[in-house]
Amino acid sequence: MSFTPSFRRAVRIATTLSLLTLIGSASVASDESENVADLGIEALLELQLDQMAITGIHHTHDKGEWMVGYHFMYMGMDGNRNGTHKLSTQDVFDDGFTVVPLEMSMEMHMLHVMYGISDSLTAMLVVPYQRKAMDHLRMDGVEFTTRAHGIGDIQLSGLYSAYRDENHRLIAKAGLSFPSGSINKRDTIPGMGMMPDSKQRLPYPMQLGSGTWDLLLGTTYLGYVTGWSWGADISSTVRLGENKYDYRLGSEYEISTWGSRLLTSWSSASLRLNWGQWFNIHGADESLNPAMVQTADPDLQAGRRLDLLFGLNVFAPEGMLQGSRLMFEAGLPVYQWLDGPQLETDWMVSLNLEWSY
C-alpha cells in the first residue's frame, strides 16, 4: 500500500516534534538527577509514570491539573481473509460478490483534553477526526476508490483512581460516546453499461460513527518499580439501541498488557500486546446491497486480532517543553480471525503528543 500525502506529512511532523522534545529534554537531563533527589515518593511516582506512559493509556491527574493532547493513528489493510485464511480476489468473486475491496487506509486525528476534578477523579474529552479510503475492483475490471472524512463520535469519560500506593494503581473508567459521526457518508460509484455514475451511501466500514449512544467502560492497572513499569487495560464499547437506519454496530472489547523500561532519565521503551474483538452488526441499512460487496453485509463484520506493538516515549520534566510528552508506537498483527471475507489489517502506527500544566 502506498503512503498517502497525509501520512507523509504526519511522519514529518512526528520527526520534528521528536527532535524538539529530545532537545528540550536533553537540555535538562544533566540537572534532573539533583531535582529528582528532592522529590517526595508521590511526586517521584508521578514523574516515573509520565516517563513510561503507553500510547492511548491514560492515568488520572491531580486536582486542577490540565492535560491537552493530540493523537494520530494510521492503519493499513491489504488483501482479504476468511477466518485465518488469506483469500485471492478471485476467491471473493467466487463467493458471489461482484465488487471486491482491495485495500483500505484509516487515518485518525484525535484531540483529547483531561482535567483533574479531584485527586481521584479526572474528566476526559476526546474529539476525533477521521479520513478513510478504500480501493475496489469490480468483476468487469473497473477499479474505483471511495473516500470519507469528517468528525467521528465524540467521547466524554470519567477516570477514577480506585486504588493507589507507592508502586501500584487501579483506575476505573466510565463514559459515553455521542453519535456525532456521520453514518450517511456518500461517494460516487461508477455506473455499469449504460447506467451513469451515481452517488451512493457507503457501506458500514466507511462510515464515521455508530449512529448510537455507546457506553464506554474500562479498568486500568499500573505497576512500577525503579526503572520498570507494567500494566494491563480492559476496555469495552457497548452499543445502545439502534440508529436511524435501523442497525446497531457490534460491541467491541480490548485487552492490553505491556511492560516499559527507562532508557535514560527522560526516555523509555515499551512492548505491548493488544487483543481486540468485535461483533457483527444487528439489523441492516436497507439502502445497502449485501450481495454486491462484502462490506455491505452486516453478518460479515466480526473479528478478533492480537497486535504486537513497540513504543518509544520521550518526556520533558523541565525546560522550555516542561510537561510535554511524545509517544510513538508501531506494530502489526500476530494473529487475526475474520468473519469474512474481510480486508485484513497489515500494520498500524500511532503518535501521541501531550502537554500537562
CSV table of N, CA and C in Angstrom, one decimal, residues 157-277:
chain,number,residue,atom,x,y,z
A,157,SER,N,-15.7,11.0,29.2
A,157,SER,CA,-15.5,10.0,30.2
A,157,SER,C,-14.9,10.5,31.5
A,158,GLY,N,-15.1,9.7,32.6
A,158,GLY,CA,-14.5,10.0,33.9
A,158,GLY,C,-13.6,8.8,34.2
A,159,LEU,N,-12.4,9.2,34.8
A,159,LEU,CA,-11.5,8.2,35.2
A,159,LEU,C,-11.3,8.3,36.8
A,160,TYR,N,-11.5,7.3,37.5
A,160,TYR,CA,-11.5,7.3,38.9
A,160,TYR,C,-10.4,6.4,39.5
A,161,SER,N,-9.5,7.0,40.3
A,161,SER,CA,-8.4,6.3,40.9
A,161,SER,C,-9.0,5.5,42.1
A,162,ALA,N,-9.2,4.2,41.9
A,162,ALA,CA,-9.8,3.3,42.9
A,162,ALA,C,-8.8,2.9,43.9
A,163,TYR,N,-7.6,2.8,43.5
A,163,TYR,CA,-6.5,2.3,44.5
A,163,TYR,C,-5.2,2.9,44.1
A,164,ARG,N,-4.4,3.3,45.0
A,164,ARG,CA,-3.0,3.8,44.7
A,164,ARG,C,-2.2,3.7,45.9
A,165,ASP,N,-0.9,3.2,45.7
A,165,ASP,CA,0.1,3.3,46.7
A,165,ASP,C,1.4,3.6,46.0
A,166,GLU,N,2.5,3.3,46.6
A,166,GLU,CA,3.8,3.7,46.0
A,166,GLU,C,4.1,3.0,44.7
A,167,ASN,N,3.6,1.8,44.5
A,167,ASN,CA,4.0,1.0,43.4
A,167,ASN,C,2.9,0.5,42.5
A,168,HIS,N,1.6,0.8,42.9
A,168,HIS,CA,0.5,0.3,42.1
A,168,HIS,C,-0.6,1.3,42.0
A,169,ARG,N,-1.4,1.1,40.9
A,169,ARG,CA,-2.6,2.0,40.8
A,169,ARG,C,-3.7,1.1,40.1
A,170,LEU,N,-4.9,1.4,40.4
A,170,LEU,CA,-6.1,0.8,39.8
A,170,LEU,C,-7.1,1.9,39.4
A,171,ILE,N,-7.4,2.0,38.2
A,171,ILE,CA,-8.2,3.1,37.7
A,171,ILE,C,-9.4,2.6,36.9
A,172,ALA,N,-10.6,3.1,37.3
A,172,ALA,CA,-11.9,2.7,36.6
A,172,ALA,C,-12.3,3.8,35.7
A,173,LYS,N,-12.8,3.4,34.5
A,173,LYS,CA,-13.2,4.4,33.5
A,173,LYS,C,-14.7,4.1,33.1
A,174,ALA,N,-15.5,5.2,33.0
A,174,ALA,CA,-16.8,5.1,32.5
A,174,ALA,C,-17.2,6.3,31.7
A,175,GLY,N,-17.9,6.2,30.6
A,175,GLY,CA,-18.2,7.3,29.8
A,175,GLY,C,-19.2,7.0,28.7
A,176,LEU,N,-19.5,8.0,27.9
A,176,LEU,CA,-20.4,7.9,26.8
A,176,LEU,C,-19.8,8.4,25.5
A,177,SER,N,-20.2,7.7,24.4
A,177,SER,CA,-19.8,8.1,23.1
A,177,SER,C,-21.0,8.7,22.4
A,178,PHE,N,-20.9,10.0,22.0
A,178,PHE,CA,-22.0,10.7,21.4
A,178,PHE,C,-22.1,10.4,19.9
A,179,PRO,N,-23.3,10.2,19.3
A,179,PRO,CA,-23.5,9.9,17.9
A,179,PRO,C,-23.2,11.1,17.0
A,180,SER,N,-22.0,11.7,17.1
A,180,SER,CA,-21.7,12.9,16.3
A,180,SER,C,-21.1,12.6,14.9
A,181,GLY,N,-20.6,11.3,14.8
A,181,GLY,CA,-20.0,10.9,13.5
A,181,GLY,C,-21.1,10.6,12.5
A,182,SER,N,-20.9,10.9,11.2
A,182,SER,CA,-21.9,10.7,10.2
A,182,SER,C,-22.0,9.2,9.9
A,183,ILE,N,-23.2,8.7,9.6
A,183,ILE,CA,-23.5,7.4,9.1
A,183,ILE,C,-24.2,7.5,7.8
A,184,ASN,N,-24.0,8.7,7.1
A,184,ASN,CA,-24.7,8.9,5.8
A,184,ASN,C,-23.6,9.4,4.8
A,185,LYS,N,-22.4,9.0,5.0
A,185,LYS,CA,-21.4,9.4,4.0
A,185,LYS,C,-21.6,8.7,2.7
A,186,ARG,N,-21.5,9.5,1.6
A,186,ARG,CA,-21.7,9.1,0.2
A,186,ARG,C,-20.5,9.4,-0.7
A,187,ASP,N,-20.4,8.6,-1.7
A,187,ASP,CA,-19.4,8.9,-2.7
A,187,ASP,C,-19.8,8.3,-4.1
A,188,THR,N,-19.1,8.7,-5.1
A,188,THR,CA,-19.5,8.4,-6.5
A,188,THR,C,-19.1,6.9,-6.8
A,189,ILE,N,-20.0,6.1,-7.3
A,189,ILE,CA,-19.8,4.8,-7.7
A,189,ILE,C,-19.9,4.7,-9.2
A,190,PRO,N,-18.9,4.1,-10.0
A,190,PRO,CA,-19.0,4.1,-11.4
A,190,PRO,C,-20.2,3.3,-11.9
A,191,GLY,N,-20.9,3.8,-12.9
A,191,GLY,CA,-22.0,3.1,-13.5
A,191,GLY,C,-21.6,1.9,-14.3
A,192,MET,N,-22.5,1.0,-14.6
A,192,MET,CA,-22.2,-0.2,-15.4
A,192,MET,C,-23.0,-0.1,-16.7
A,193,GLY,N,-22.4,-0.4,-17.9
A,193,GLY,CA,-23.1,-0.4,-19.1
A,193,GLY,C,-23.6,1.0,-19.4
A,194,MET,N,-24.9,1.2,-19.7
A,194,MET,CA,-25.5,2.4,-20.0
A,194,MET,C,-25.9,3.2,-18.7
A,195,MET,N,-25.7,2.6,-17.6
A,195,MET,CA,-26.1,3.3,-16.3
A,195,MET,C,-25.0,4.4,-16.0
A,196,PRO,N,-25.4,5.6,-15.6
A,196,PRO,CA,-24.5,6.6,-15.3
A,196,PRO,C,-23.9,6.4,-13.9
A,197,ASP,N,-22.8,7.1,-13.6
A,197,ASP,CA,-22.2,7.1,-12.3
A,197,ASP,C,-23.3,7.7,-11.3
A,198,SER,N,-23.2,7.2,-10.1
A,198,SER,CA,-24.2,7.6,-9.1
A,198,SER,C,-23.5,7.8,-7.7
A,199,LYS,N,-24.1,8.7,-7.0
A,199,LYS,CA,-23.6,8.9,-5.6
A,199,LYS,C,-24.4,8.1,-4.6
A,200,GLN,N,-23.8,7.2,-3.9
A,200,GLN,CA,-24.5,6.2,-3.1
A,200,GLN,C,-23.9,6.3,-1.6
A,201,ARG,N,-24.8,5.8,-0.7
A,201,ARG,CA,-24.3,5.7,0.7
A,201,ARG,C,-23.3,4.6,0.8
A,202,LEU,N,-22.2,4.9,1.5
A,202,LEU,CA,-21.1,4.0,1.6
A,202,LEU,C,-21.4,2.9,2.6
A,203,PRO,N,-20.8,1.7,2.5
A,203,PRO,CA,-21.0,0.6,3.4
A,203,PRO,C,-20.5,0.9,4.8
A,204,TYR,N,-20.8,0.0,5.7
A,204,TYR,CA,-20.6,0.2,7.2
A,204,TYR,C,-19.1,0.6,7.5
A,205,PRO,N,-18.1,-0.1,7.0
A,205,PRO,CA,-16.7,0.3,7.5
A,205,PRO,C,-16.3,1.7,7.0
A,206,MET,N,-17.0,2.3,6.0
A,206,MET,CA,-16.6,3.6,5.5
A,206,MET,C,-17.3,4.7,6.2
A,207,GLN,N,-18.3,4.4,7.1
A,207,GLN,CA,-18.9,5.5,7.9
A,207,GLN,C,-18.1,5.9,9.0
A,208,LEU,N,-18.4,7.1,9.5
A,208,LEU,CA,-17.5,7.7,10.5
A,208,LEU,C,-18.0,7.6,12.0
A,209,GLY,N,-19.2,7.1,12.2
A,209,GLY,CA,-19.7,6.9,13.5
A,209,GLY,C,-20.6,5.7,13.6
A,210,SER,N,-21.2,5.5,14.8
A,210,SER,CA,-22.1,4.4,15.0
A,210,SER,C,-23.5,4.8,14.8
A,211,GLY,N,-23.8,6.1,15.0
A,211,GLY,CA,-25.2,6.5,15.0
A,211,GLY,C,-26.0,6.2,16.2
A,212,THR,N,-25.3,5.7,17.3
A,212,THR,CA,-26.0,5.4,18.5
A,212,THR,C,-25.2,5.9,19.7
A,213,TRP,N,-25.9,6.1,20.8
A,213,TRP,CA,-25.2,6.4,22.1
A,213,TRP,C,-24.5,5.1,22.6
A,214,ASP,N,-23.2,5.2,22.8
A,214,ASP,CA,-22.5,4.0,23.2
A,214,ASP,C,-21.9,4.2,24.6
A,215,LEU,N,-21.9,3.1,25.4
A,215,LEU,CA,-21.4,3.1,26.7
A,215,LEU,C,-19.9,2.6,26.7
A,216,LEU,N,-19.1,3.4,27.4
A,216,LEU,CA,-17.6,3.1,27.4
A,216,LEU,C,-17.3,2.7,28.9
A,217,LEU,N,-16.7,1.5,29.0
A,217,LEU,CA,-16.3,1.0,30.3
A,217,LEU,C,-14.9,0.5,30.3
A,218,GLY,N,-14.2,0.6,31.3
A,218,GLY,CA,-12.8,0.1,31.3
A,218,GLY,C,-12.2,0.1,32.7
A,219,THR,N,-11.1,-0.7,32.8
A,219,THR,CA,-10.3,-0.7,34.1
A,219,THR,C,-8.8,-0.8,33.7
A,220,THR,N,-8.0,0.0,34.3
A,220,THR,CA,-6.5,0.0,34.1
A,220,THR,C,-5.8,-0.3,35.3
A,221,TYR,N,-4.8,-1.1,35.2
A,221,TYR,CA,-3.8,-1.4,36.3
A,221,TYR,C,-2.5,-0.9,35.9
A,222,LEU,N,-1.8,-0.1,36.8
A,222,LEU,CA,-0.4,0.3,36.5
A,222,LEU,C,0.5,-0.1,37.7
A,223,GLY,N,1.6,-0.7,37.4
A,223,GLY,CA,2.6,-1.1,38.4
A,223,GLY,C,4.0,-0.4,38.1
A,224,TYR,N,4.7,-0.2,39.1
A,224,TYR,CA,6.0,0.4,38.9
A,224,TYR,C,7.0,0.0,40.0
A,225,VAL,N,8.3,-0.3,39.6
A,225,VAL,CA,9.4,-0.3,40.4
A,225,VAL,C,10.5,0.4,39.7
A,226,THR,N,11.6,0.8,40.4
A,226,THR,CA,12.6,1.6,39.8
A,226,THR,C,13.1,1.2,38.5
A,227,GLY,N,12.8,2.0,37.5
A,227,GLY,CA,13.3,1.8,36.1
A,227,GLY,C,12.3,0.9,35.3
A,228,TRP,N,11.3,0.3,35.9
A,228,TRP,CA,10.4,-0.6,35.2
A,228,TRP,C,9.0,-0.2,35.5
A,229,SER,N,8.1,-0.4,34.5
A,229,SER,CA,6.7,-0.3,34.7
A,229,SER,C,5.9,-1.3,33.9
A,230,TRP,N,4.8,-1.7,34.3
A,230,TRP,CA,4.0,-2.7,33.6
A,230,TRP,C,2.5,-2.4,33.9
A,231,GLY,N,1.6,-3.0,33.2
A,231,GLY,CA,0.2,-2.8,33.4
A,231,GLY,C,-0.7,-3.6,32.5
A,232,ALA,N,-2.0,-3.4,32.7
A,232,ALA,CA,-3.0,-4.0,31.9
A,232,ALA,C,-4.2,-3.1,31.8
A,233,ASP,N,-4.9,-3.2,30.7
A,233,ASP,CA,-6.1,-2.3,30.5
A,233,ASP,C,-7.1,-3.2,29.8
A,234,ILE,N,-8.3,-3.1,30.3
A,234,ILE,CA,-9.5,-3.7,29.7
A,234,ILE,C,-10.5,-2.7,29.4
A,235,SER,N,-11.0,-2.6,28.2
A,235,SER,CA,-12.0,-1.6,27.8
A,235,SER,C,-13.0,-2.2,26.9
A,236,SER,N,-14.2,-1.6,26.9
A,236,SER,CA,-15.3,-2.1,26.1
A,236,SER,C,-16.2,-0.9,25.6
A,237,THR,N,-16.7,-1.1,24.4
A,237,THR,CA,-17.7,-0.2,23.8
A,237,THR,C,-19.0,-1.0,23.6
A,238,VAL,N,-20.0,-0.6,24.4
A,238,VAL,CA,-21.3,-1.3,24.3
A,238,VAL,C,-22.3,-0.4,23.6
A,239,ARG,N,-22.9,-0.9,22.5
A,239,ARG,CA,-23.8,-0.1,21.7
A,239,ARG,C,-25.2,-0.1,22.3
A,240,LEU,N,-25.8,1.0,22.3
A,240,LEU,CA,-27.2,1.2,22.9
A,240,LEU,C,-28.2,1.5,21.9
A,241,GLY,N,-29.2,0.7,21.7
A,241,GLY,CA,-30.3,1.0,20.8
A,241,GLY,C,-29.9,0.8,19.4
A,242,GLU,N,-30.7,1.3,18.4
A,242,GLU,CA,-30.4,1.3,17.0
A,242,GLU,C,-30.4,2.7,16.5
A,243,ASN,N,-29.7,2.9,15.4
A,243,ASN,CA,-29.6,4.2,14.8
A,243,ASN,C,-30.7,4.5,13.8
A,244,LYS,N,-30.7,5.6,13.1
A,244,LYS,CA,-31.9,6.0,12.3
A,244,LYS,C,-32.0,5.1,11.0
A,245,TYR,N,-31.0,4.3,10.7
A,245,TYR,CA,-31.1,3.4,9.6
A,245,TYR,C,-31.3,2.0,10.0
A,246,ASP,N,-31.8,1.8,11.3
A,246,ASP,CA,-32.3,0.5,11.8
A,246,ASP,C,-31.2,-0.5,11.9
A,247,TYR,N,-30.0,-0.1,12.3
A,247,TYR,CA,-29.0,-1.1,12.7
A,247,TYR,C,-28.1,-0.6,13.9
A,248,ARG,N,-27.4,-1.5,14.4
A,248,ARG,CA,-26.5,-1.2,15.6
A,248,ARG,C,-25.2,-2.0,15.3
A,249,LEU,N,-24.1,-1.2,15.4
A,249,LEU,CA,-22.8,-1.9,15.2
A,249,LEU,C,-22.6,-2.8,16.4
A,250,GLY,N,-21.8,-3.8,16.1
A,250,GLY,CA,-21.4,-4.8,17.2
A,250,GLY,C,-20.6,-4.2,18.3
A,251,SER,N,-20.7,-4.7,19.5
A,251,SER,CA,-19.9,-4.2,20.6
A,251,SER,C,-18.5,-4.6,20.4
A,252,GLU,N,-17.6,-3.8,21.0
A,252,GLU,CA,-16.1,-4.0,20.9
A,252,GLU,C,-15.5,-4.2,22.3
A,253,TYR,N,-14.5,-5.0,22.3
A,253,TYR,CA,-13.7,-5.3,23.6
A,253,TYR,C,-12.2,-5.3,23.3
A,254,GLU,N,-11.4,-4.8,24.2
A,254,GLU,CA,-10.0,-4.8,24.0
A,254,GLU,C,-9.3,-5.1,25.4
A,255,ILE,N,-8.2,-5.8,25.3
A,255,ILE,CA,-7.4,-6.1,26.5
A,255,ILE,C,-6.0,-5.9,26.1
A,256,SER,N,-5.3,-5.0,26.8
A,256,SER,CA,-3.9,-4.7,26.6
A,256,SER,C,-3.0,-5.1,27.8
A,257,THR,N,-1.8,-5.6,27.5
A,257,THR,CA,-0.9,-5.7,28.6
A,257,THR,C,0.5,-5.3,28.1
A,258,TRP,N,1.3,-4.7,29.0
A,258,TRP,CA,2.6,-4.2,28.5
A,258,TRP,C,3.6,-4.1,29.6
A,259,GLY,N,4.9,-3.9,29.1
A,259,GLY,CA,6.0,-3.6,30.0
A,259,GLY,C,6.8,-2.5,29.4
A,260,SER,N,7.4,-1.7,30.3
A,260,SER,CA,8.1,-0.5,29.9
A,260,SER,C,9.4,-0.4,30.7
A,261,ARG,N,10.5,0.1,30.0
A,261,ARG,CA,11.8,0.2,30.7
A,261,ARG,C,12.4,1.6,30.4
A,262,LEU,N,12.9,2.2,31.5
A,262,LEU,CA,13.6,3.5,31.3
A,262,LEU,C,14.8,3.3,30.5
A,263,LEU,N,15.1,4.1,29.5
A,263,LEU,CA,16.3,4.1,28.7
A,263,LEU,C,17.3,5.1,29.2
A,264,THR,N,16.8,6.3,29.5
A,264,THR,CA,17.5,7.4,30.1
A,264,THR,C,16.6,8.0,31.2
A,265,SER,N,17.0,9.1,31.8
A,265,SER,CA,16.2,9.8,32.8
A,265,SER,C,15.0,10.5,32.1
A,266,TRP,N,15.0,10.6,30.7
A,266,TRP,CA,13.9,11.3,30.0
A,266,TRP,C,13.3,10.5,28.9
A,267,SER,N,13.6,9.2,28.8
A,267,SER,CA,13.0,8.4,27.7
A,267,SER,C,12.8,6.9,28.2
A,268,SER,N,11.9,6.2,27.5
A,268,SER,CA,11.7,4.8,27.8
A,268,SER,C,11.2,4.1,26.6
A,269,ALA,N,11.3,2.8,26.6
A,269,ALA,CA,10.8,1.9,25.5
A,269,ALA,C,9.8,1.0,26.1
A,270,SER,N,8.8,0.5,25.2
A,270,SER,CA,7.8,-0.3,25.7
A,270,SER,C,7.5,-1.4,24.7
A,271,LEU,N,6.9,-2.5,25.2
A,271,LEU,CA,6.4,-3.6,24.4
A,271,LEU,C,5.0,-3.9,24.9
A,272,ARG,N,4.1,-4.0,23.9
A,272,ARG,CA,2.7,-4.2,24.3
A,272,ARG,C,2.0,-5.2,23.4
A,273,LEU,N,1.1,-6.0,24.1
A,273,LEU,CA,0.2,-6.9,23.3
A,273,LEU,C,-1.2,-6.4,23.5
A,274,ASN,N,-1.9,-6.3,22.4
A,274,ASN,CA,-3.3,-5.8,22.4
A,274,ASN,C,-4.2,-6.8,21.7
A,275,TRP,N,-5.2,-7.3,22.5
A,275,TRP,CA,-6.2,-8.2,21.9
A,275,TRP,C,-7.5,-7.4,21.7
A,276,GLY,N,-8.1,-7.5,20.5
A,276,GLY,CA,-9.4,-6.8,20.3
A,276,GLY,C,-10.3,-7.8,19.7
A,277,GLN,N,-11.6,-7.6,20.0
A,277,GLN,CA,-12.7,-8.5,19.5
A,277,GLN,C,-13.9,-7.6,19.2
